[in-house]
mmCIF file of C-alpha atoms in Angstrom:
data_model
loop_
_atom_site.group_PDB
_atom_site.id
_atom_site.type_symbol
_atom_site.label_atom_id
_atom_site.label_comp_id
_atom_site.label_asym_id
_atom_site.label_seq_id
_atom_site.Cartn_x
_atom_site.Cartn_y
_atom_site.Cartn_z
ATOM 1 C CA UNK S 782 89.822 41.784 67.112
ATOM 2 C CA UNK S 783 87.109 42.332 69.718
ATOM 3 C CA UNK S 784 84.135 44.497 68.833
ATOM 4 C CA UNK S 785 84.380 45.944 72.325
ATOM 5 C CA UNK S 786 86.817 48.311 73.967
ATOM 6 C CA UNK S 787 88.908 46.977 76.867
ATOM 7 C CA UNK S 788 86.633 48.845 79.283
ATOM 8 C CA UNK S 789 83.560 47.128 77.876
ATOM 9 C CA UNK S 790 85.265 43.748 78.079
ATOM 10 C CA UNK S 791 85.784 44.328 81.805
ATOM 11 C CA UNK S 792 82.078 45.105 82.152
ATOM 12 C CA UNK S 793 81.230 41.881 80.323
ATOM 13 C CA UNK S 794 83.291 39.947 82.892
ATOM 14 C CA UNK S 795 80.819 41.286 85.456
ATOM 15 C CA UNK S 796 77.651 41.073 83.359
ATOM 16 C CA UNK S 797 75.824 38.909 85.937
ATOM 17 C CA UNK S 798 75.764 41.926 88.249
ATOM 18 C CA UNK S 799 73.672 43.941 85.788
ATOM 19 C CA UNK S 800 70.881 41.562 84.783
ATOM 20 C CA UNK S 801 68.273 43.200 87.041
ATOM 21 C CA UNK S 802 69.586 46.746 86.707
ATOM 22 C CA UNK S 803 68.005 49.759 85.021
ATOM 23 C CA UNK S 804 71.184 51.237 83.607
ATOM 24 C CA UNK S 805 72.172 54.683 82.428
ATOM 25 C CA UNK S 806 75.331 54.499 80.293
ATOM 26 C CA UNK S 807 77.347 57.701 79.979
ATOM 27 C CA UNK S 808 80.850 59.043 79.424
ATOM 28 C CA UNK S 809 83.319 57.997 76.734
ATOM 29 C CA UNK S 810 81.102 55.470 74.934
ATOM 30 C CA UNK S 811 82.947 53.963 71.964
ATOM 31 C CA UNK S 812 81.165 50.709 71.155
ATOM 32 C CA UNK S 813 77.714 49.118 71.100
ATOM 33 C CA UNK S 814 77.757 47.429 74.517
ATOM 34 C CA UNK S 815 74.985 49.691 75.911
ATOM 35 C CA UNK S 816 72.639 48.257 73.277
ATOM 36 C CA UNK S 817 73.734 44.660 73.925
ATOM 37 C CA UNK S 818 74.477 44.169 77.646
ATOM 38 C CA UNK S 819 71.757 41.987 79.237
ATOM 39 C CA UNK S 820 69.892 44.094 81.816
ATOM 40 C CA UNK S 821 66.383 45.100 82.866
ATOM 41 C CA UNK S 822 66.571 48.323 80.814
ATOM 42 C CA UNK S 823 69.223 50.568 79.316
ATOM 43 C CA UNK S 824 69.500 54.231 78.463
ATOM 44 C CA UNK S 825 72.401 56.238 77.069
ATOM 45 C CA UNK S 826 73.424 59.843 77.520
ATOM 46 C CA UNK S 827 76.435 61.149 75.640
ATOM 47 C CA UNK S 828 77.985 64.490 74.733
ATOM 48 C CA UNK S 829 79.408 62.995 71.530
ATOM 49 C CA UNK S 830 77.224 63.205 68.434
ATOM 50 C CA UNK S 831 78.975 60.409 66.537
ATOM 51 C CA UNK S 832 78.581 58.019 69.479
ATOM 52 C CA UNK S 833 74.910 58.968 69.716
ATOM 53 C CA UNK S 834 74.403 58.339 65.975
ATOM 54 C CA UNK S 835 75.624 54.768 66.324
ATOM 55 C CA UNK S 836 73.693 53.967 69.495
ATOM 56 C CA UNK S 837 70.499 55.721 68.413
ATOM 57 C CA UNK S 838 70.343 53.438 65.373
ATOM 58 C CA UNK S 839 69.808 50.466 67.726
ATOM 59 C CA UNK S 840 68.312 52.054 70.836
ATOM 60 C CA UNK S 841 66.075 54.743 69.382
ATOM 61 C CA UNK S 842 64.794 57.258 71.933
ATOM 62 C CA UNK S 843 66.601 55.450 74.753
ATOM 63 C CA UNK S 844 69.790 57.091 73.470
ATOM 64 C CA UNK S 845 70.111 60.850 73.889
ATOM 65 C CA UNK S 846 72.831 63.424 73.547
ATOM 66 C CA UNK S 847 73.468 67.002 74.557
ATOM 67 C CA UNK S 848 75.523 69.309 76.732
ATOM 68 C CA UNK S 849 74.100 67.993 79.996
ATOM 69 C CA UNK S 850 71.562 65.398 81.074
ATOM 70 C CA UNK S 851 68.153 66.389 82.425
ATOM 71 C CA UNK S 852 65.845 64.569 84.806
ATOM 72 C CA UNK S 853 63.684 62.897 82.161
ATOM 73 C CA UNK S 854 66.745 61.322 80.542
ATOM 74 C CA UNK S 855 67.690 59.647 83.825
ATOM 75 C CA UNK S 856 64.203 58.793 85.124
ATOM 76 C CA UNK S 857 63.768 55.144 86.090
ATOM 77 C CA UNK S 858 67.494 54.355 86.215
ATOM 78 C CA UNK S 859 69.016 52.846 89.361
ATOM 79 C CA UNK S 860 72.524 52.180 88.025
ATOM 80 C CA UNK S 861 75.099 54.406 86.322
ATOM 81 C CA UNK S 862 77.842 52.876 84.194
ATOM 82 C CA UNK S 863 80.258 55.696 83.433
ATOM 83 C CA UNK S 864 83.072 55.268 80.914
ATOM 84 C CA UNK S 865 85.970 57.399 82.081
ATOM 85 C CA UNK S 866 87.298 59.842 79.411
ATOM 86 C CA UNK S 867 90.869 61.057 79.068
ATOM 87 C CA UNK S 868 89.905 64.575 80.169
ATOM 88 C CA UNK S 869 89.461 64.893 83.950
ATOM 89 C CA UNK S 870 87.547 68.216 83.931
ATOM 90 C CA UNK S 871 85.149 66.647 81.435
ATOM 91 C CA UNK S 872 84.656 63.643 83.714
ATOM 92 C CA UNK S 873 84.102 65.923 86.703
ATOM 93 C CA UNK S 874 81.468 67.966 84.873
ATOM 94 C CA UNK S 875 79.604 64.928 83.607
ATOM 95 C CA UNK S 876 79.676 63.003 86.892
ATOM 96 C CA UNK S 877 78.432 65.977 88.930
ATOM 97 C CA UNK S 878 75.598 66.403 86.426
ATOM 98 C CA UNK S 879 74.581 62.737 86.537
ATOM 99 C CA UNK S 880 74.950 62.209 90.293
ATOM 100 C CA UNK S 881 72.703 65.219 90.880
ATOM 101 C CA UNK S 882 69.902 63.429 88.998
ATOM 102 C CA UNK S 883 70.093 59.766 90.041
ATOM 103 C CA UNK S 884 68.152 58.467 93.073
ATOM 104 C CA UNK S 885 69.989 58.148 96.372
ATOM 105 C CA UNK S 886 71.169 54.543 96.689
ATOM 106 C CA UNK S 887 71.856 54.169 92.972
ATOM 107 C CA UNK S 888 74.756 51.915 92.056
ATOM 108 C CA UNK S 889 77.642 53.838 90.497
ATOM 109 C CA UNK S 890 80.125 51.987 88.288
ATOM 110 C CA UNK S 891 83.109 53.797 86.775
ATOM 111 C CA UNK S 892 85.234 51.938 84.234
ATOM 112 C CA UNK S 893 88.215 52.938 82.140
ATOM 113 C CA UNK S 894 91.809 52.364 81.164
ATOM 114 C CA UNK S 895 94.446 52.897 83.833
ATOM 115 C CA UNK S 896 96.465 55.213 81.581
ATOM 116 C CA UNK S 897 93.441 57.531 81.310
ATOM 117 C CA UNK S 898 93.753 58.455 84.988
ATOM 118 C CA UNK S 899 90.673 56.581 86.164
ATOM 119 C CA UNK S 900 92.119 56.365 89.667
ATOM 120 C CA UNK S 901 91.121 60.020 90.012
ATOM 121 C CA UNK S 902 87.474 58.930 90.103
ATOM 122 C CA UNK S 903 87.823 57.764 93.708
ATOM 123 C CA UNK S 904 88.798 61.180 95.015
ATOM 124 C CA UNK S 905 86.562 63.061 92.570
ATOM 125 C CA UNK S 906 83.264 61.652 93.826
ATOM 126 C CA UNK S 907 84.296 60.420 97.289
ATOM 127 C CA UNK S 908 82.000 62.901 99.025
ATOM 128 C CA UNK S 909 78.950 61.624 97.132
ATOM 129 C CA UNK S 910 79.613 57.975 96.271
ATOM 130 C CA UNK S 911 82.723 56.369 97.802
ATOM 131 C CA UNK S 912 84.203 53.950 95.276
ATOM 132 C CA UNK S 913 85.941 50.605 95.655
ATOM 133 C CA UNK S 914 87.811 48.811 92.894
ATOM 134 C CA UNK S 915 85.918 45.591 92.112
ATOM 135 C CA UNK S 916 87.796 44.312 89.045
ATOM 136 C CA UNK S 917 90.981 44.856 87.085
ATOM 137 C CA UNK S 918 91.738 43.443 83.642
ATOM 138 C CA UNK S 919 92.875 44.509 80.174
ATOM 139 C CA UNK S 920 94.773 47.367 81.846
ATOM 140 C CA UNK S 921 91.430 48.740 83.016
ATOM 141 C CA UNK S 922 89.827 49.260 86.386
ATOM 142 C CA UNK S 923 86.186 48.883 87.379
ATOM 143 C CA UNK S 924 85.034 50.809 90.447
ATOM 144 C CA UNK S 925 81.735 50.546 92.315
ATOM 145 C CA UNK S 926 79.921 52.628 94.893
ATOM 146 C CA UNK S 927 76.441 53.755 95.899
ATOM 147 C CA UNK S 928 75.146 57.305 95.783
ATOM 148 C CA UNK S 929 74.919 58.652 99.342
ATOM 149 C CA UNK S 930 74.297 62.378 98.795
ATOM 150 C CA UNK S 931 73.701 64.772 95.932
ATOM 151 C CA UNK S 932 76.304 67.165 94.567
ATOM 152 C CA UNK S 933 75.307 70.686 93.625
ATOM 153 C CA UNK S 934 75.405 71.067 89.866
ATOM 154 C CA UNK S 935 75.030 74.384 88.041
ATOM 155 C CA UNK S 936 75.929 74.329 84.322
ATOM 156 C CA UNK S 937 76.753 78.055 84.321
ATOM 157 C CA UNK S 938 79.519 77.571 86.892
ATOM 158 C CA UNK S 939 81.674 75.540 84.508
ATOM 159 C CA UNK S 940 82.299 78.186 81.845
ATOM 160 C CA UNK S 941 85.775 79.582 81.256
ATOM 161 C CA UNK S 942 87.122 82.411 79.104
ATOM 162 C CA UNK S 943 90.433 83.643 77.698
ATOM 163 C CA UNK S 944 91.760 86.031 75.072
ATOM 164 C CA UNK S 945 93.545 84.908 71.907
ATOM 165 C CA UNK S 946 94.822 87.528 69.457
ATOM 166 C CA UNK S 947 92.065 89.930 70.403
ATOM 167 C CA UNK S 948 89.331 87.274 70.263
ATOM 168 C CA UNK S 949 87.312 86.365 73.341
ATOM 169 C CA UNK S 950 87.193 82.567 73.599
ATOM 170 C CA UNK S 951 84.457 80.891 75.663
ATOM 171 C CA UNK S 952 85.245 77.370 76.846
ATOM 172 C CA UNK S 953 83.787 74.380 78.696
ATOM 173 C CA UNK S 954 85.260 71.155 80.135
ATOM 174 C CA UNK S 955 86.202 68.692 77.418
ATOM 175 C CA UNK S 956 86.581 71.306 74.686
ATOM 176 C CA UNK S 957 89.903 71.275 72.831
ATOM 177 C CA UNK S 958 92.291 74.035 74.000
ATOM 178 C CA UNK S 959 90.027 74.813 76.929
ATOM 179 C CA UNK S 960 92.664 76.757 78.869
ATOM 180 C CA UNK S 961 94.472 78.541 76.049
ATOM 181 C CA UNK S 962 95.104 78.525 72.323
ATOM 182 C CA UNK S 963 97.191 75.513 71.274
ATOM 183 C CA UNK S 964 100.291 76.009 69.138
ATOM 184 C CA UNK S 965 98.851 74.098 66.165
ATOM 185 C CA UNK S 966 95.834 76.380 65.908
ATOM 186 C CA UNK S 967 98.112 79.387 66.398
ATOM 187 C CA UNK S 968 100.186 78.288 63.410
ATOM 188 C CA UNK S 969 97.078 77.808 61.284
ATOM 189 C CA UNK S 970 95.786 81.248 62.277
ATOM 190 C CA UNK S 971 99.080 82.787 61.156
ATOM 191 C CA UNK S 972 98.326 81.709 57.565
ATOM 192 C CA UNK S 973 94.994 83.534 57.322
ATOM 193 C CA UNK S 974 95.098 86.727 55.252
ATOM 194 C CA UNK S 975 92.819 89.757 55.649
ATOM 195 C CA UNK S 976 89.796 90.288 53.429
ATOM 196 C CA UNK S 977 89.067 86.602 52.853
ATOM 197 C CA UNK S 978 85.638 86.202 51.230
ATOM 198 C CA UNK S 979 83.232 83.415 50.447
ATOM 199 C CA UNK S 980 81.783 80.464 52.339
ATOM 200 C CA UNK S 981 84.063 78.935 54.978
ATOM 201 C CA UNK S 982 83.473 75.662 56.829
ATOM 202 C CA UNK S 983 85.297 75.007 60.118
ATOM 203 C CA UNK S 984 85.255 71.249 60.805
ATOM 204 C CA UNK S 985 85.907 70.224 64.412
ATOM 205 C CA UNK S 986 85.467 73.812 65.514
ATOM 206 C CA UNK S 987 86.252 73.295 69.215
ATOM 207 C CA UNK S 988 85.605 76.622 70.938
ATOM 208 C CA UNK S 989 85.242 78.442 67.607
ATOM 209 C CA UNK S 990 88.495 80.364 67.823
ATOM 210 C CA UNK S 991 89.615 79.694 64.221
ATOM 211 C CA UNK S 992 86.436 81.002 62.629
ATOM 212 C CA UNK S 993 86.053 83.900 65.057
ATOM 213 C CA UNK S 994 89.653 84.988 64.414
ATOM 214 C CA UNK S 995 89.176 84.719 60.657
ATOM 215 C CA UNK S 996 86.013 86.819 60.830
ATOM 216 C CA UNK S 997 87.807 89.476 62.912
ATOM 217 C CA UNK S 998 89.790 90.601 59.869
ATOM 218 C CA UNK S 999 87.565 89.180 57.125
ATOM 219 C CA UNK S 1000 84.026 90.239 58.063
ATOM 220 C CA UNK S 1001 82.595 89.242 54.675
ATOM 221 C CA UNK S 1002 83.154 85.514 55.190
ATOM 222 C CA UNK S 1003 80.047 83.372 55.609
ATOM 223 C CA UNK S 1004 80.758 80.857 58.337
ATOM 224 C CA UNK S 1005 79.539 77.350 59.022
ATOM 225 C CA UNK S 1006 81.045 75.516 61.994
ATOM 226 C CA UNK S 1007 80.581 71.919 63.128
ATOM 227 C CA UNK S 1008 81.782 69.493 65.776
ATOM 228 C CA UNK S 1009 80.744 66.169 67.319
ATOM 229 C CA UNK S 1010 81.034 67.506 70.871
ATOM 230 C CA UNK S 1011 77.991 69.122 72.454
ATOM 231 C CA UNK S 1012 80.341 71.100 74.712
ATOM 232 C CA UNK S 1013 82.256 72.387 71.679
ATOM 233 C CA UNK S 1014 79.046 73.418 69.946
ATOM 234 C CA UNK S 1015 77.870 75.382 72.984
ATOM 235 C CA UNK S 1016 81.312 76.957 73.443
ATOM 236 C CA UNK S 1017 81.462 77.943 69.771
ATOM 237 C CA UNK S 1018 78.053 79.589 69.908
ATOM 238 C CA UNK S 1019 79.153 81.557 72.966
ATOM 239 C CA UNK S 1020 82.473 82.547 71.338
ATOM 240 C CA UNK S 1021 80.742 83.815 68.218
ATOM 241 C CA UNK S 1022 78.239 85.786 70.293
ATOM 242 C CA UNK S 1023 80.979 87.283 72.474
ATOM 243 C CA UNK S 1024 82.777 88.557 69.365
ATOM 244 C CA UNK S 1025 79.605 89.617 67.515
ATOM 245 C CA UNK S 1026 80.296 87.132 64.723
ATOM 246 C CA UNK S 1027 77.530 85.458 62.761
ATOM 247 C CA UNK S 1028 77.729 81.822 61.763
ATOM 248 C CA UNK S 1029 75.774 78.589 61.536
ATOM 249 C CA UNK S 1030 76.861 76.082 64.202
ATOM 250 C CA UNK S 1031 75.731 72.475 63.987
ATOM 251 C CA UNK S 1032 76.454 68.935 65.074
ATOM 252 C CA UNK S 1033 78.111 66.805 62.412
ATOM 253 C CA UNK S 1034 80.433 63.808 62.357
ATOM 254 C CA UNK S 1035 82.869 65.353 59.878
ATOM 255 C CA UNK S 1036 80.524 65.854 56.880
ATOM 256 C CA UNK S 1037 77.594 63.692 58.016
ATOM 257 C CA UNK S 1038 75.222 66.660 58.386
ATOM 258 C CA UNK S 1039 76.899 69.157 56.038
ATOM 259 C CA UNK S 1040 75.095 70.325 52.927
ATOM 260 C CA UNK S 1041 76.461 72.280 49.967
ATOM 261 C CA UNK S 1042 79.915 73.407 48.893
ATOM 262 C CA UNK S 1043 82.361 75.929 50.290
ATOM 263 C CA UNK S 1044 85.213 78.137 49.132
ATOM 264 C CA UNK S 1045 87.424 77.095 52.034
ATOM 265 C CA UNK S 1046 87.399 74.313 54.607
ATOM 266 C CA UNK S 1047 89.600 74.814 57.663
ATOM 267 C CA UNK S 1048 90.385 72.417 60.486
ATOM 268 C CA UNK S 1049 92.713 71.388 63.259
ATOM 269 C CA UNK S 1050 91.511 67.774 63.070
ATOM 270 C CA UNK S 1051 91.779 65.408 66.040
ATOM 271 C CA UNK S 1052 93.868 62.267 65.857
ATOM 272 C CA UNK S 1053 92.362 60.623 68.937
ATOM 273 C CA UNK S 1054 88.950 59.189 69.757
ATOM 274 C CA UNK S 1055 88.983 59.174 73.515
ATOM 275 C CA UNK S 1056 92.471 57.992 74.471
ATOM 276 C CA UNK S 1057 92.838 55.804 71.381
ATOM 277 C CA UNK S 1058 94.872 57.088 68.426
ATOM 278 C CA UNK S 1059 92.579 57.379 65.422
ATOM 279 C CA UNK S 1060 93.238 58.994 62.044
ATOM 280 C CA UNK S 1061 89.744 58.177 60.792
ATOM 281 C CA UNK S 1062 88.234 61.637 61.292
ATOM 282 C CA UNK S 1063 91.126 63.444 59.582
ATOM 283 C CA UNK S 1064 91.160 61.021 56.656
ATOM 284 C CA UNK S 1065 87.385 61.369 56.277
ATOM 285 C CA UNK S 1066 87.882 65.125 56.340
ATOM 286 C CA UNK S 1067 90.487 65.090 53.569
ATOM 287 C CA UNK S 1068 88.706 62.606 51.313
ATOM 288 C CA UNK S 1069 85.281 64.157 51.858
ATOM 289 C CA UNK S 1070 86.449 67.741 51.365
ATOM 290 C CA UNK S 1071 86.491 67.330 47.586
ATOM 291 C CA UNK S 1072 82.712 66.784 47.671
ATOM 292 C CA UNK S 1073 82.179 69.958 49.674
ATOM 293 C CA UNK S 1074 84.497 72.417 47.931
ATOM 294 C CA UNK S 1075 83.785 74.596 44.942
ATOM 295 C CA UNK S 1076 86.221 74.329 42.035
ATOM 296 C CA UNK S 1077 89.243 76.355 43.105
ATOM 297 C CA UNK S 1078 88.248 75.929 46.738
ATOM 298 C CA UNK S 1079 90.879 75.190 49.373
ATOM 299 C CA UNK S 1080 91.258 72.705 52.203
ATOM 300 C CA UNK S 1081 93.608 74.140 54.829
ATOM 301 C CA UNK S 1082 94.469 72.040 57.874
ATOM 302 C CA UNK S 1083 97.118 71.917 60.574
ATOM 303 C CA UNK S 1084 98.476 68.607 61.829
ATOM 304 C CA UNK S 1085 101.372 67.125 63.749
ATOM 305 C CA UNK S 1086 104.243 66.839 61.315
ATOM 306 C CA UNK S 1087 104.618 63.071 61.808
ATOM 307 C CA UNK S 1088 101.056 62.205 60.742
ATOM 308 C CA UNK S 1089 100.757 60.584 57.277
ATOM 309 C CA UNK S 1090 98.412 63.081 55.640
ATOM 310 C CA UNK S 1091 100.436 64.110 52.532
ATOM 311 C CA UNK S 1092 99.684 60.797 50.814
ATOM 312 C CA UNK S 1093 95.927 61.144 51.398
ATOM 313 C CA UNK S 1094 95.997 64.774 50.261
ATOM 314 C CA UNK S 1095 97.762 63.848 47.027
ATOM 315 C CA UNK S 1096 95.413 60.918 46.374
ATOM 316 C CA UNK S 1097 92.407 63.190 46.840
ATOM 317 C CA UNK S 1098 93.549 66.505 45.345
ATOM 318 C CA UNK S 1099 96.462 65.521 43.112
ATOM 319 C CA UNK S 1100 98.899 67.710 45.044
ATOM 320 C CA UNK S 1101 99.306 69.761 48.200
ATOM 321 C CA UNK S 1102 101.505 72.500 49.602
ATOM 322 C CA UNK S 1103 103.007 73.066 53.046
ATOM 323 C CA UNK S 1104 102.394 76.769 53.691
ATOM 324 C CA UNK S 1105 103.731 76.962 57.264
ATOM 325 C CA UNK S 1106 105.577 74.674 59.623
ATOM 326 C CA UNK S 1107 107.365 74.415 62.951
ATOM 327 C CA UNK S 1108 109.255 71.539 64.500
ATOM 328 C CA UNK S 1109 105.941 69.964 65.560
ATOM 329 C CA UNK S 1110 103.275 71.115 63.109
ATOM 330 C CA UNK S 1111 102.629 71.647 59.435
ATOM 331 C CA UNK S 1112 99.852 73.587 57.734
ATOM 332 C CA UNK S 1113 98.728 71.847 54.557
ATOM 333 C CA UNK S 1114 96.876 73.516 51.715
ATOM 334 C CA UNK S 1115 95.184 71.622 48.879
ATOM 335 C CA UNK S 1116 93.186 73.186 46.034
ATOM 336 C CA UNK S 1117 90.339 71.414 44.257
ATOM 337 C CA UNK S 1118 91.176 71.545 40.531
ATOM 338 C CA UNK S 1119 88.471 69.135 39.367
ATOM 339 C CA UNK S 1120 84.911 68.359 40.460
ATOM 340 C CA UNK S 1121 84.618 66.272 43.611
ATOM 341 C CA UNK S 1122 82.591 63.082 43.289
ATOM 342 C CA UNK S 1123 79.176 63.110 44.916
#
């Protein structure tokens, strides 16, 4: 199996074009090609903390992450290689940000799988950098253009807001359930009971709606929330502030940056990384929860009913219970009866 994604393999087919380039890599980065592609210089900007962790280990300060790029993170680059994500509003936000910073005349390459909707890139940035398809392989397309004019980019213009069960939810492009509360989270919320107490960890917090809703009827909970997405972290902070809820919000790849133990861990875990199906995060969540729960503490998650989580729950906790379900989703509860291994 290749160490590279199909998109990166298409870039490697065209590696001769990049040897003299000062490249900024951005978008849905899922492998180590930015640290390994022969070129004059390479930088990385990503909104995904777990992608940054991997690339920073090899690239040091040339890899950065955050909600949006700033001028110093782009300085000296004359080429953008943008990996197209599955979420078009996310791509739009990121591309407008980056094109507003690169020098006029910069080479713009957009690469991604056809099923991700990469063809939308042509229309999306046509006014600033008309694109032409220059390669097609591995069910991916590679598009090229040159930056002709700057877009106007204002981070504040991209915020959205909606109401969910009396909670004000602040959202940004790329954040899960950006336009409304998803039915899985709604089912999980229905299992929360008033007057919950203790320390609660929300893993993969998205826009923060689970924790904010819990705090609305259980004000004595002490909240910690984490996500790998910079957009989710900013949205969560804004959601908590809008609802006058206190909580610690931090970047963490599942439990990578989590300290201590909790009385409850809640999550609507993802089962994709980009457009690829991946159960890794959810399995890490289940297996790692035992090391971050107090004795008698509970892991409560919602998942699509077809996903194979009961076996992992039983291997980790000894047993589990389905406390709510619909035709599509199940809410699993598992109690820690014995000390979790450190």
